[in-house]
Amino acid sequence: EAQGSDITTIEGLMDGEELGPVQKAFLEKDAFQCGYCTPGQIVAAEGLLRSNPKPSLHEIQQGMSGNLCRCGAHNGIIDAITATFEVEMAA
């Protein structure tokens, strides 16, 4: 299904050795526990913010609904996504 498409992995979101904005927000908002789902959560959040730079809470919940966190870090994930666009809006 992805043949001929560009695929960006979590490493592709970095700027050299610097974390990207979504990655920084996940770290700052403690939006993970075990780390198992973190790469998928971050890539999904990046995709959501690229298509909708300032989503509502409902749009964040819908956009992230395909990624489940067993540890229950969902509130931190939402906080990280919100912090990302708040920081970018202020920049």
Rosetta silent file (secondary structure, phi, psi, omega in degrees, C-alpha in Angstrom):
SEQUENCE: EAQGSDITTIEGLMDGEELGPVQKAFLEKDAFQCGYCTPGQIVAAEGLLRSNPKPSLHEIQQGMSGNLCRCGAHNGIIDAITATFEVEMAA
SCORE:     score description
SCORE:     0.000 S_00000001
   1 L     0.000  -26.248 -176.265    0.000    0.000    0.000 S_00000001
   2 L   -94.993   -0.407 -178.234    2.890    2.371    0.633 S_00000001
   3 L   -55.892  128.780  179.905    4.709    1.654   -2.612 S_00000001
   4 L    84.537   -0.338 -179.778    5.756    4.928   -4.245 S_00000001
   5 L  -103.363  152.732  172.076    5.007    6.952   -1.109 S_00000001
   6 L   -80.505  136.592  178.674    7.402    8.800    1.167 S_00000001
   7 L  -122.064  125.727  178.330    7.533    7.303    4.644 S_00000001
   8 L  -107.598  124.156  176.183    8.796    9.300    7.603 S_00000001
   9 L   -92.565  176.088  179.852    9.906    7.406   10.691 S_00000001
  10 H   -59.432  -34.822  178.452   10.357    8.880   14.145 S_00000001
  11 H   -66.475  -29.690  179.707   14.035    9.472   13.354 S_00000001
  12 H   -71.746  -10.092  178.483   13.005   11.512   10.317 S_00000001
  13 H   -87.328   -8.146 -179.853   11.286   14.038   12.581 S_00000001
  14 L   -82.116  157.258  174.023   14.597   15.071   14.117 S_00000001
  15 E  -110.475   89.887 -173.146   16.691   17.996   12.935 S_00000001
  16 L    68.701 -119.363  177.624   20.129   16.428   12.987 S_00000001
  17 L   -95.511   -1.113 -178.467   20.631   15.460   16.625 S_00000001
  18 E   -89.720  137.556  175.000   17.851   17.798   17.843 S_00000001
  19 L   -67.397  148.213  174.749   14.405   16.491   18.662 S_00000001
  20 L   -75.094  169.610 -177.373   11.533   17.853   16.605 S_00000001
  21 H   -57.451  -41.664  179.965    8.819   19.977   18.259 S_00000001
  22 H   -68.347  -42.014  178.224    6.417   17.077   18.813 S_00000001
  23 H   -60.854  -43.859  178.210    9.190   14.903   20.229 S_00000001
  24 H   -61.337  -43.254 -179.176   10.234   17.712   22.614 S_00000001
  25 H   -64.067  -39.671  178.150    6.636   18.206   23.750 S_00000001
  26 H   -62.982  -39.489  177.890    6.228   14.486   24.472 S_00000001
  27 H   -67.124  -48.033 -177.310    9.369   14.604   26.595 S_00000001
  28 H   -66.773  -33.702 -177.968    8.394   17.814   28.406 S_00000001
  29 L   -94.840    6.962  178.791    4.800   16.685   29.077 S_00000001
  30 L    51.566   51.003 -172.911    5.845   13.175   30.156 S_00000001
  31 L   -90.255   33.581  177.062    3.558   11.750   27.472 S_00000001
  32 L  -159.841  160.490  174.350    4.805    8.185   27.742 S_00000001
  33 L  -126.938  -75.052 -177.606    5.508    5.520   30.313 S_00000001
  34 L   -78.095  -25.577  178.609    6.834    2.248   28.931 S_00000001
  35 L    91.394   -7.392 -176.438    7.683    3.774   25.549 S_00000001
  36 L   -60.451  -43.355 -176.063    6.261    0.924   23.482 S_00000001
  37 L   -92.189   -7.493 -170.558    3.662    3.065   21.687 S_00000001
  38 H   -55.703  -48.205  179.613    5.656    6.318   21.736 S_00000001
  39 H   -56.817  -45.185  179.176    7.072    6.238   18.171 S_00000001
  40 H   -65.384  -38.899  178.585    3.621    5.590   16.695 S_00000001
  41 H   -63.663  -44.912 -177.799    2.018    8.214   18.923 S_00000001
  42 H   -66.599  -44.566  179.492    4.586   10.847   17.940 S_00000001
  43 H   -64.452  -40.686  177.452    4.383   10.102   14.210 S_00000001
  44 H   -64.398  -42.209  178.621    0.566   10.147   14.375 S_00000001
  45 H   -63.078  -41.149  177.719    0.622   13.447   16.300 S_00000001
  46 H   -60.832  -45.949  178.761    3.014   14.927   13.730 S_00000001
  47 H   -62.413  -41.779  177.816    0.703   13.853   10.904 S_00000001
  48 H   -60.177  -47.520 -177.290   -2.310   15.282   12.694 S_00000001
  49 H   -70.444  -27.523  175.873   -0.602   18.634   13.239 S_00000001
  50 H   -70.282  -35.499 -179.404    0.619   18.793    9.646 S_00000001
  51 H   -86.727  -22.996 -178.707   -2.926   18.341    8.370 S_00000001
  52 L  -147.018   91.136 -172.271   -4.554   20.471   11.079 S_00000001
  53 L   -61.482  -19.577  178.960   -2.106   22.879   12.788 S_00000001
  54 L  -141.585   73.077 -176.499   -4.510   23.767   15.628 S_00000001
  55 L   -74.669  154.079  173.140   -6.917   20.887   16.248 S_00000001
  56 L   -76.405  170.246  176.843   -9.693   20.924   18.827 S_00000001
  57 H   -58.178  -43.663  179.269   -9.712   18.391   21.650 S_00000001
  58 H   -61.714  -42.116  179.427  -12.229   16.292   19.711 S_00000001
  59 H   -66.197  -35.672  175.894  -10.027   16.409   16.582 S_00000001
  60 H   -65.244  -47.338  179.972   -6.995   15.345   18.641 S_00000001
  61 H   -60.001  -43.217  177.977   -8.942   12.455   20.140 S_00000001
  62 H   -65.862  -45.335 -177.699  -10.182   11.395   16.691 S_00000001
  63 H   -65.446  -27.634 -178.161   -6.752   11.827   15.089 S_00000001
  64 L  -101.703    3.998 -172.918   -5.038    9.736   17.755 S_00000001
  65 L   -65.823  -18.996  179.233   -7.739    7.082   18.106 S_00000001
  66 L   -83.390   -4.172 -179.167   -5.791    4.493   16.102 S_00000001
  67 L  -116.833  116.894 -178.271   -2.941    4.488   18.640 S_00000001
  68 L  -104.591  142.680  178.390   -3.593    2.871   21.986 S_00000001
  69 L  -116.122  113.944  179.025   -1.481    3.292   25.107 S_00000001
  70 L   -65.316  -30.042 -174.693   -1.693    0.434   27.612 S_00000001
  71 L   -78.730  -16.494  178.183   -0.072    2.575   30.300 S_00000001
  72 L    86.092   32.841 -179.791   -2.744    5.258   30.173 S_00000001
  73 L   -87.372   18.293 -174.388   -0.612    8.214   29.096 S_00000001
  74 H   -57.837  -41.160  179.454   -3.453    9.586   26.956 S_00000001
  75 H   -64.176  -40.930  176.792   -3.811   12.831   28.932 S_00000001
  76 H   -64.308  -36.649  178.317   -0.072   13.510   28.627 S_00000001
  77 H   -64.810  -45.425  177.838   -0.249   12.794   24.904 S_00000001
  78 H   -62.577  -43.046  177.800   -3.084   15.283   24.468 S_00000001
  79 H   -60.731  -40.223 -179.990   -1.154   17.835   26.559 S_00000001
  80 H   -65.610  -42.492  179.376    1.946   17.309   24.393 S_00000001
  81 H   -64.143  -45.879  178.636    0.010   17.816   21.160 S_00000001
  82 H   -61.566  -42.471  179.540   -1.648   20.943   22.514 S_00000001
  83 H   -63.330  -34.501 -178.904    1.690   22.284   23.780 S_00000001
  84 H   -62.586  -47.730 -177.619    3.247   21.742   20.358 S_00000001
  85 H   -78.103  -23.419  174.693    0.864   24.001   18.503 S_00000001
  86 H   -68.908  -39.513  178.091    0.806   26.542   21.339 S_00000001
  87 H   -66.880  -45.031 -178.872    4.610   26.800   21.159 S_00000001
  88 H   -67.001  -32.991  177.702    4.600   27.030   17.363 S_00000001
  89 H   -67.931  -34.195 -178.548    1.877   29.686   17.478 S_00000001
  90 H   -78.075  -24.496 -175.888    3.998   31.729   19.911 S_00000001
  91 L   -70.009    0.000    0.000    7.187   31.375   17.841 S_00000001
